[in-house]
């Protein structure tokens, strides 16, 4: 089982603040890294899938970077809005043996105060 | 409508009963997954399937059985429900096992009394 860790566990910011959080994963045999946004009482929705070292992806005010050599990904939210409040999940997959399955981190709960 | 659906959305059962949770997707995705969500654990993979009649264990398979006779359906059965199986269960589907987005169903909240 891949060890995928997210930090911080939770985060409170004010509307308009920019914020970022981290996903750490083993760098050996890296295969893919996913970010999902999960609102309360809904199901996770995909933000990004990244596979290459140095990948940067952007969707509106949200962007992500990937460093496979050191085993981390950052998710950035610029100018946070209350509707950004959600749990942000990352999931990693490596290619050790036949184990290409994704392992999810426990998430970062973001609360944006108006 | 296209998408991924789960039924029932809510289920209360008693210890020892058999329960089946249904998952249906309309995209013809090859891969389907069952996860459980528990406080402090996040999403944990129970079973997954690469195609019809091909299934494999995930992180927490004990007490669960799956089948996939048709590409679009992936039912999860609790053969003899236990209180520790009280959880929210999410089904997901994807074209590949890890390099494509997984699309999640709305979840089934299961309570075992």
PDB file of C-alpha atoms in Angstrom:
ATOM      1  CA  UNK A   1       0.000   0.000   0.000  1.00  0.00           C
ATOM      2  CA  UNK A   2       1.408   3.339  -1.052  1.00  0.00           C
ATOM      3  CA  UNK A   3       1.879   5.869   1.755  1.00  0.00           C
ATOM      4  CA  UNK A   4       0.220   9.101   0.591  1.00  0.00           C
ATOM      5  CA  UNK A   5       0.201  11.941   3.099  1.00  0.00           C
ATOM      6  CA  UNK A   6      -1.487  15.311   2.931  1.00  0.00           C
ATOM      7  CA  UNK A   7      -0.810  18.401   4.970  1.00  0.00           C
ATOM      8  CA  UNK A   8      -2.207  20.301   6.635  1.00  0.00           C
ATOM      9  CA  UNK A   9      -5.154  18.202   7.796  1.00  0.00           C
ATOM     10  CA  UNK A  10      -7.348  21.313   7.874  1.00  0.00           C
ATOM     11  CA  UNK A  11      -7.016  24.956   6.997  1.00  0.00           C
ATOM     12  CA  UNK A  12      -9.085  28.083   7.612  1.00  0.00           C
ATOM     13  CA  UNK A  13      -8.536  31.116   5.391  1.00  0.00           C
ATOM     14  CA  UNK A  14     -10.300  34.381   4.729  1.00  0.00           C
ATOM     15  CA  UNK A  15     -12.052  35.133   1.460  1.00  0.00           C
ATOM     16  CA  UNK A  16      -9.510  36.525  -0.982  1.00  0.00           C
ATOM     17  CA  UNK A  17      -6.511  34.790   0.570  1.00  0.00           C
ATOM     18  CA  UNK A  18      -4.360  32.538  -1.551  1.00  0.00           C
ATOM     19  CA  UNK A  19      -3.488  29.181  -0.087  1.00  0.00           C
ATOM     20  CA  UNK A  20      -1.679  25.975  -0.844  1.00  0.00           C
ATOM     21  CA  UNK A  21      -1.375  22.483   0.521  1.00  0.00           C
ATOM     22  CA  UNK A  22       0.861  19.502   0.034  1.00  0.00           C
ATOM     23  CA  UNK A  23       0.598  15.884  -1.018  1.00  0.00           C
ATOM     24  CA  UNK A  24       3.612  13.637  -0.333  1.00  0.00           C
ATOM     25  CA  UNK A  25       4.148  10.224  -1.845  1.00  0.00           C
ATOM     26  CA  UNK A  26       7.017   7.758  -2.344  1.00  0.00           C
ATOM     27  CA  UNK A  27       9.075   8.856  -5.326  1.00  0.00           C
ATOM     28  CA  UNK A  28      10.164   5.352  -6.274  1.00  0.00           C
ATOM     29  CA  UNK A  29       8.197   3.795  -9.147  1.00  0.00           C
ATOM     30  CA  UNK A  30       5.898   6.815  -9.395  1.00  0.00           C
ATOM     31  CA  UNK A  31       3.135   6.421 -11.947  1.00  0.00           C
ATOM     32  CA  UNK A  32       0.356   9.004 -11.461  1.00  0.00           C
ATOM     33  CA  UNK A  33      -0.922  11.668  -9.066  1.00  0.00           C
ATOM     34  CA  UNK A  34      -4.548  12.793  -8.879  1.00  0.00           C
ATOM     35  CA  UNK A  35      -6.227  15.724  -7.132  1.00  0.00           C
ATOM     36  CA  UNK A  36      -9.930  15.656  -6.305  1.00  0.00           C
ATOM     37  CA  UNK A  37     -12.268  18.190  -4.754  1.00  0.00           C
ATOM     38  CA  UNK A  38     -14.842  16.770  -2.349  1.00  0.00           C
ATOM     39  CA  UNK A  39     -17.693  18.906  -1.083  1.00  0.00           C
ATOM     40  CA  UNK A  40     -19.652  17.824   1.957  1.00  0.00           C
ATOM     41  CA  UNK A  41     -22.527  15.421   1.133  1.00  0.00           C
ATOM     42  CA  UNK A  42     -21.331  15.061  -2.463  1.00  0.00           C
ATOM     43  CA  UNK A  43     -18.903  12.729  -4.218  1.00  0.00           C
ATOM     44  CA  UNK A  44     -15.284  13.513  -5.136  1.00  0.00           C
ATOM     45  CA  UNK A  45     -14.787  15.383  -8.395  1.00  0.00           C
ATOM     46  CA  UNK A  46     -11.563  15.285 -10.362  1.00  0.00           C
ATOM     47  CA  UNK A  47      -9.366  18.359 -10.600  1.00  0.00           C
ATOM     48  CA  UNK A  48      -6.136  17.109 -12.145  1.00  0.00           C
ATOM     49  CA  UNK A  49      -4.268  13.989 -13.165  1.00  0.00           C
ATOM     50  CA  UNK A  50      -0.505  14.398 -13.475  1.00  0.00           C
ATOM     51  CA  UNK A  51       2.107  11.906 -14.553  1.00  0.00           C
ATOM     52  CA  UNK A  52       5.268  13.805 -15.555  1.00  0.00           C
ATOM     53  CA  UNK A  53       7.869  15.406 -13.324  1.00  0.00           C
ATOM     54  CA  UNK A  54       7.482  19.168 -13.537  1.00  0.00           C
ATOM     55  CA  UNK A  55       3.866  18.970 -14.674  1.00  0.00           C
ATOM     56  CA  UNK A  56       1.820  22.052 -13.913  1.00  0.00           C
ATOM     57  CA  UNK A  57      -1.927  22.080 -14.392  1.00  0.00           C
ATOM     58  CA  UNK A  58      -4.427  24.884 -13.978  1.00  0.00           C
ATOM     59  CA  UNK A  59      -8.203  25.133 -13.792  1.00  0.00           C
ATOM     60  CA  UNK A  60      -9.468  28.637 -13.118  1.00  0.00           C
ATOM     61  CA  UNK A  61      -8.025  29.810  -9.799  1.00  0.00           C
ATOM     62  CA  UNK A  62      -6.738  26.347  -8.878  1.00  0.00           C
ATOM     63  CA  UNK A  63      -3.380  25.015 -10.020  1.00  0.00           C
ATOM     64  CA  UNK A  64      -1.128  22.093  -9.150  1.00  0.00           C
ATOM     65  CA  UNK A  65       2.504  21.184  -9.558  1.00  0.00           C
ATOM     66  CA  UNK A  66       4.255  17.841  -9.450  1.00  0.00           C
ATOM     67  CA  UNK A  67       7.767  16.858  -8.358  1.00  0.00           C
ATOM     68  CA  UNK A  68       8.197  13.118  -8.827  1.00  0.00           C
ATOM     69  CA  UNK A  69      11.900  13.109  -7.936  1.00  0.00           C
ATOM     70  CA  UNK A  70      11.264  14.336  -4.394  1.00  0.00           C
ATOM     71  CA  UNK A  71       7.761  12.903  -4.105  1.00  0.00           C
ATOM     72  CA  UNK A  72       5.425  15.840  -3.629  1.00  0.00           C
ATOM     73  CA  UNK A  73       2.663  17.807  -5.288  1.00  0.00           C
ATOM     74  CA  UNK A  74       1.319  21.230  -4.347  1.00  0.00           C
ATOM     75  CA  UNK A  75      -2.223  22.442  -4.900  1.00  0.00           C
ATOM     76  CA  UNK A  76      -2.662  26.228  -5.023  1.00  0.00           C
ATOM     77  CA  UNK A  77      -5.861  28.222  -4.785  1.00  0.00           C
ATOM     78  CA  UNK A  78      -5.595  31.886  -5.711  1.00  0.00           C
ATOM     79  CA  UNK A  79      -8.047  34.349  -4.170  1.00  0.00           C
ATOM     80  CA  UNK A  80     -10.046  31.776  -2.175  1.00  0.00           C
ATOM     81  CA  UNK A  81     -13.826  32.046  -2.274  1.00  0.00           C
ATOM     82  CA  UNK A  82     -16.359  30.522   0.159  1.00  0.00           C
ATOM     83  CA  UNK A  83     -17.417  28.091  -2.579  1.00  0.00           C
ATOM     84  CA  UNK A  84     -13.864  26.687  -2.533  1.00  0.00           C
ATOM     85  CA  UNK A  85     -14.606  25.221   0.893  1.00  0.00           C
ATOM     86  CA  UNK A  86     -14.214  21.474   0.515  1.00  0.00           C
ATOM     87  CA  UNK A  87     -11.887  18.586   1.250  1.00  0.00           C
ATOM     88  CA  UNK A  88      -9.088  18.299  -1.281  1.00  0.00           C
ATOM     89  CA  UNK A  89      -7.894  14.749  -1.826  1.00  0.00           C
ATOM     90  CA  UNK A  90      -4.790  13.579  -3.554  1.00  0.00           C
ATOM     91  CA  UNK A  91      -4.217  10.021  -4.727  1.00  0.00           C
ATOM     92  CA  UNK A  92      -0.987   8.427  -5.854  1.00  0.00           C
ATOM     93  CA  UNK A  93      -0.193   5.375  -7.875  1.00  0.00           C
ATOM     94  CA  UNK A  94       3.109   3.613  -8.369  1.00  0.00           C
ATOM     95  CA  UNK A  95       4.189   0.833 -10.656  1.00  0.00           C
ATOM     96  CA  UNK A  96       5.762  -1.484  -8.111  1.00  0.00           C
ATOM     97  CA  UNK A  97       5.009  -5.026  -9.233  1.00  0.00           C
ATOM     98  CA  UNK A  98       1.429  -5.020 -10.527  1.00  0.00           C
ATOM     99  CA  UNK A  99       0.359  -2.345  -8.076  1.00  0.00           C
ATOM    100  CA  UNK A 100      -0.852   0.488 -10.296  1.00  0.00           C
ATOM    101  CA  UNK A 101      -3.862   1.164  -8.105  1.00  0.00           C
ATOM    102  CA  UNK A 102      -4.398   4.599  -6.592  1.00  0.00           C
ATOM    103  CA  UNK A 103      -4.020   5.150  -2.865  1.00  0.00           C
ATOM    104  CA  UNK A 104      -5.832   8.171  -1.477  1.00  0.00           C
ATOM    105  CA  UNK A 105      -4.526  10.502   1.179  1.00  0.00           C
ATOM    106  CA  UNK A 106      -6.796  11.545   4.032  1.00  0.00           C
ATOM    107  CA  UNK A 107      -7.402  14.973   2.547  1.00  0.00           C
ATOM    108  CA  UNK A 108      -7.033  18.617   3.499  1.00  0.00           C
ATOM    109  CA  UNK A 109     -10.245  20.265   4.697  1.00  0.00           C
ATOM    110  CA  UNK A 110     -10.343  23.863   3.501  1.00  0.00           C
ATOM    111  CA  UNK A 111     -12.763  26.348   5.024  1.00  0.00           C
ATOM    112  CA  UNK A 112     -12.975  29.792   3.447  1.00  0.00           C
ATOM    113  CA  UNK A 113     -14.592  32.380   5.685  1.00  0.00           C
ATOM    114  CA  UNK A 114     -16.511  35.227   4.006  1.00  0.00           C
TER     115      UNK A 114
ATOM    116  CA  UNK B   1     -28.795   9.784 -18.295  1.00  0.00           C
ATOM    117  CA  UNK B   2     -25.066   9.202 -18.682  1.00  0.00           C
ATOM    118  CA  UNK B   3     -23.092   8.799 -15.510  1.00  0.00           C
ATOM    119  CA  UNK B   4     -22.536   6.558 -12.556  1.00  0.00           C
ATOM    120  CA  UNK B   5     -25.310   5.680 -10.145  1.00  0.00           C
ATOM    121  CA  UNK B   6     -25.512   3.775  -6.899  1.00  0.00           C
ATOM    122  CA  UNK B   7     -28.428   2.168  -5.154  1.00  0.00           C
ATOM    123  CA  UNK B   8     -29.712   2.241  -2.550  1.00  0.00           C
ATOM    124  CA  UNK B   9     -28.522   5.648  -1.333  1.00  0.00           C
ATOM    125  CA  UNK B  10     -29.260   4.750   2.270  1.00  0.00           C
ATOM    126  CA  UNK B  11     -29.535   1.337   3.881  1.00  0.00           C
ATOM    127  CA  UNK B  12     -30.030   0.164   7.435  1.00  0.00           C
ATOM    128  CA  UNK B  13     -29.527  -3.511   8.125  1.00  0.00           C
ATOM    129  CA  UNK B  14     -28.822  -5.856  11.009  1.00  0.00           C
ATOM    130  CA  UNK B  15     -25.712  -7.768  11.921  1.00  0.00           C
ATOM    131  CA  UNK B  16     -25.485 -11.053  10.048  1.00  0.00           C
ATOM    132  CA  UNK B  17     -27.707 -10.094   7.121  1.00  0.00           C
ATOM    133  CA  UNK B  18     -26.561 -10.140   3.539  1.00  0.00           C
ATOM    134  CA  UNK B  19     -26.594  -6.770   1.786  1.00  0.00           C
ATOM    135  CA  UNK B  20     -25.884  -5.915  -1.840  1.00  0.00           C
ATOM    136  CA  UNK B  21     -24.957  -2.439  -2.992  1.00  0.00           C
ATOM    137  CA  UNK B  22     -25.427  -1.721  -6.671  1.00  0.00           C
ATOM    138  CA  UNK B  23     -23.290   0.376  -9.009  1.00  0.00           C
ATOM    139  CA  UNK B  24     -24.084   1.168 -12.643  1.00  0.00           C
ATOM    140  CA  UNK B  25     -22.131   3.267 -15.154  1.00  0.00           C
ATOM    141  CA  UNK B  26     -23.073   4.268 -18.678  1.00  0.00           C
ATOM    142  CA  UNK B  27     -19.661   5.233 -20.095  1.00  0.00           C
ATOM    143  CA  UNK B  28     -18.479   1.655 -20.773  1.00  0.00           C
ATOM    144  CA  UNK B  29     -15.430   2.363 -18.623  1.00  0.00           C
ATOM    145  CA  UNK B  30     -13.174  -0.656 -18.308  1.00  0.00           C
ATOM    146  CA  UNK B  31     -12.333  -0.163 -14.646  1.00  0.00           C
ATOM    147  CA  UNK B  32     -14.711  -0.002 -11.729  1.00  0.00           C
ATOM    148  CA  UNK B  33     -13.846   0.456  -8.063  1.00  0.00           C
ATOM    149  CA  UNK B  34     -15.479   0.181  -4.655  1.00  0.00           C
ATOM    150  CA  UNK B  35     -14.233   2.408  -1.818  1.00  0.00           C
ATOM    151  CA  UNK B  36     -15.347   2.896   1.749  1.00  0.00           C
ATOM    152  CA  UNK B  37     -15.070   6.226   3.541  1.00  0.00           C
ATOM    153  CA  UNK B  38     -14.459   6.200   7.269  1.00  0.00           C
ATOM    154  CA  UNK B  39     -13.481   8.979   9.643  1.00  0.00           C
ATOM    155  CA  UNK B  40      -9.737   9.050  10.053  1.00  0.00           C
ATOM    156  CA  UNK B  41      -9.101   6.747   7.113  1.00  0.00           C
ATOM    157  CA  UNK B  42     -10.220   8.663   4.067  1.00  0.00           C
ATOM    158  CA  UNK B  43     -11.111   6.555   1.035  1.00  0.00           C
ATOM    159  CA  UNK B  44      -9.932   2.952   1.103  1.00  0.00           C
ATOM    160  CA  UNK B  45     -10.191   0.589  -1.846  1.00  0.00           C
ATOM    161  CA  UNK B  46     -12.217  -2.561  -1.223  1.00  0.00           C
ATOM    162  CA  UNK B  47     -12.236  -4.248  -4.646  1.00  0.00           C
ATOM    163  CA  UNK B  48     -11.747  -3.250  -8.222  1.00  0.00           C
ATOM    164  CA  UNK B  49     -12.455  -4.723 -11.635  1.00  0.00           C
ATOM    165  CA  UNK B  50     -10.510  -4.342 -14.867  1.00  0.00           C
ATOM    166  CA  UNK B  51     -13.262  -5.743 -17.099  1.00  0.00           C
ATOM    167  CA  UNK B  52     -16.224  -8.087 -17.025  1.00  0.00           C
ATOM    168  CA  UNK B  53     -15.345 -11.215 -15.050  1.00  0.00           C
ATOM    169  CA  UNK B  54     -11.996  -9.752 -13.863  1.00  0.00           C
ATOM    170  CA  UNK B  55     -11.881  -8.574 -10.267  1.00  0.00           C
ATOM    171  CA  UNK B  56      -9.119  -8.083  -7.699  1.00  0.00           C
ATOM    172  CA  UNK B  57      -8.753  -7.203  -4.048  1.00  0.00           C
ATOM    173  CA  UNK B  58      -7.945  -3.763  -2.771  1.00  0.00           C
ATOM    174  CA  UNK B  59      -6.750  -2.661   0.652  1.00  0.00           C
ATOM    175  CA  UNK B  60      -9.721  -3.834   2.751  1.00  0.00           C
ATOM    176  CA  UNK B  61     -11.486  -6.759   0.981  1.00  0.00           C
ATOM    177  CA  UNK B  62     -12.378  -8.960   3.969  1.00  0.00           C
ATOM    178  CA  UNK B  63     -16.114  -9.523   4.399  1.00  0.00           C
ATOM    179  CA  UNK B  64     -16.981  -8.326   0.894  1.00  0.00           C
ATOM    180  CA  UNK B  65     -17.694 -10.107  -2.380  1.00  0.00           C
ATOM    181  CA  UNK B  66     -17.909  -8.567  -5.841  1.00  0.00           C
ATOM    182  CA  UNK B  67     -18.898  -9.736  -9.290  1.00  0.00           C
ATOM    183  CA  UNK B  68     -18.932  -8.159 -12.717  1.00  0.00           C
ATOM    184  CA  UNK B  69     -20.908 -10.113 -15.252  1.00  0.00           C
ATOM    185  CA  UNK B  70     -21.575  -6.990 -17.361  1.00  0.00           C
ATOM    186  CA  UNK B  71     -19.244  -4.061 -18.031  1.00  0.00           C
ATOM    187  CA  UNK B  72     -21.736  -1.519 -16.723  1.00  0.00           C
ATOM    188  CA  UNK B  73     -22.553  -3.140 -13.368  1.00  0.00           C
ATOM    189  CA  UNK B  74     -20.355  -3.809 -10.354  1.00  0.00           C
ATOM    190  CA  UNK B  75     -22.336  -4.973  -7.304  1.00  0.00           C
ATOM    191  CA  UNK B  76     -20.754  -5.198  -3.854  1.00  0.00           C
ATOM    192  CA  UNK B  77     -22.117  -7.798  -1.432  1.00  0.00           C
ATOM    193  CA  UNK B  78     -21.611  -7.938   2.293  1.00  0.00           C
ATOM    194  CA  UNK B  79     -22.175 -11.630   2.937  1.00  0.00           C
ATOM    195  CA  UNK B  80     -22.787 -11.303   6.676  1.00  0.00           C
ATOM    196  CA  UNK B  81     -22.834  -7.667   7.701  1.00  0.00           C
ATOM    197  CA  UNK B  82     -20.947  -6.549  10.802  1.00  0.00           C
ATOM    198  CA  UNK B  83     -21.084  -3.262  12.693  1.00  0.00           C
ATOM    199  CA  UNK B  84     -17.557  -2.457  11.524  1.00  0.00           C
ATOM    200  CA  UNK B  85     -18.929  -2.318   7.980  1.00  0.00           C
ATOM    201  CA  UNK B  86     -21.047   0.726   8.826  1.00  0.00           C
ATOM    202  CA  UNK B  87     -19.644   3.261   6.404  1.00  0.00           C
ATOM    203  CA  UNK B  88     -20.256   5.322   3.297  1.00  0.00           C
ATOM    204  CA  UNK B  89     -19.519   3.316   0.175  1.00  0.00           C
ATOM    205  CA  UNK B  90     -18.469   4.951  -3.092  1.00  0.00           C
ATOM    206  CA  UNK B  91     -18.332   3.307  -6.465  1.00  0.00           C
ATOM    207  CA  UNK B  92     -16.103   4.799  -9.166  1.00  0.00           C
ATOM    208  CA  UNK B  93     -15.232   4.064 -12.777  1.00  0.00           C
ATOM    209  CA  UNK B  94     -12.386   4.965 -15.099  1.00  0.00           C
ATOM    210  CA  UNK B  95     -10.838   4.085 -18.455  1.00  0.00           C
ATOM    211  CA  UNK B  96      -7.562   3.015 -16.839  1.00  0.00           C
ATOM    212  CA  UNK B  97      -6.445   1.930 -13.396  1.00  0.00           C
ATOM    213  CA  UNK B  98      -4.486   5.036 -12.490  1.00  0.00           C
ATOM    214  CA  UNK B  99      -3.728   7.489 -15.319  1.00  0.00           C
ATOM    215  CA  UNK B 100      -7.288   8.593 -16.020  1.00  0.00           C
ATOM    216  CA  UNK B 101      -9.788  10.413 -13.868  1.00  0.00           C
ATOM    217  CA  UNK B 102     -12.004   8.295 -11.673  1.00  0.00           C
ATOM    218  CA  UNK B 103     -15.676   9.292 -11.729  1.00  0.00           C
ATOM    219  CA  UNK B 104     -17.457   8.702  -8.458  1.00  0.00           C
ATOM    220  CA  UNK B 105     -21.043   7.749  -7.776  1.00  0.00           C
ATOM    221  CA  UNK B 106     -23.125   9.604  -5.172  1.00  0.00           C
ATOM    222  CA  UNK B 107     -22.362   7.089  -2.412  1.00  0.00           C
ATOM    223  CA  UNK B 108     -24.398   4.673  -0.292  1.00  0.00           C
ATOM    224  CA  UNK B 109     -24.630   5.275   3.429  1.00  0.00           C
ATOM    225  CA  UNK B 110     -24.851   1.871   5.130  1.00  0.00           C
ATOM    226  CA  UNK B 111     -25.660   1.422   8.795  1.00  0.00           C
ATOM    227  CA  UNK B 112     -25.329  -2.012  10.378  1.00  0.00           C
ATOM    228  CA  UNK B 113     -27.149  -2.312  13.712  1.00  0.00           C
TER     229      UNK B 113
END
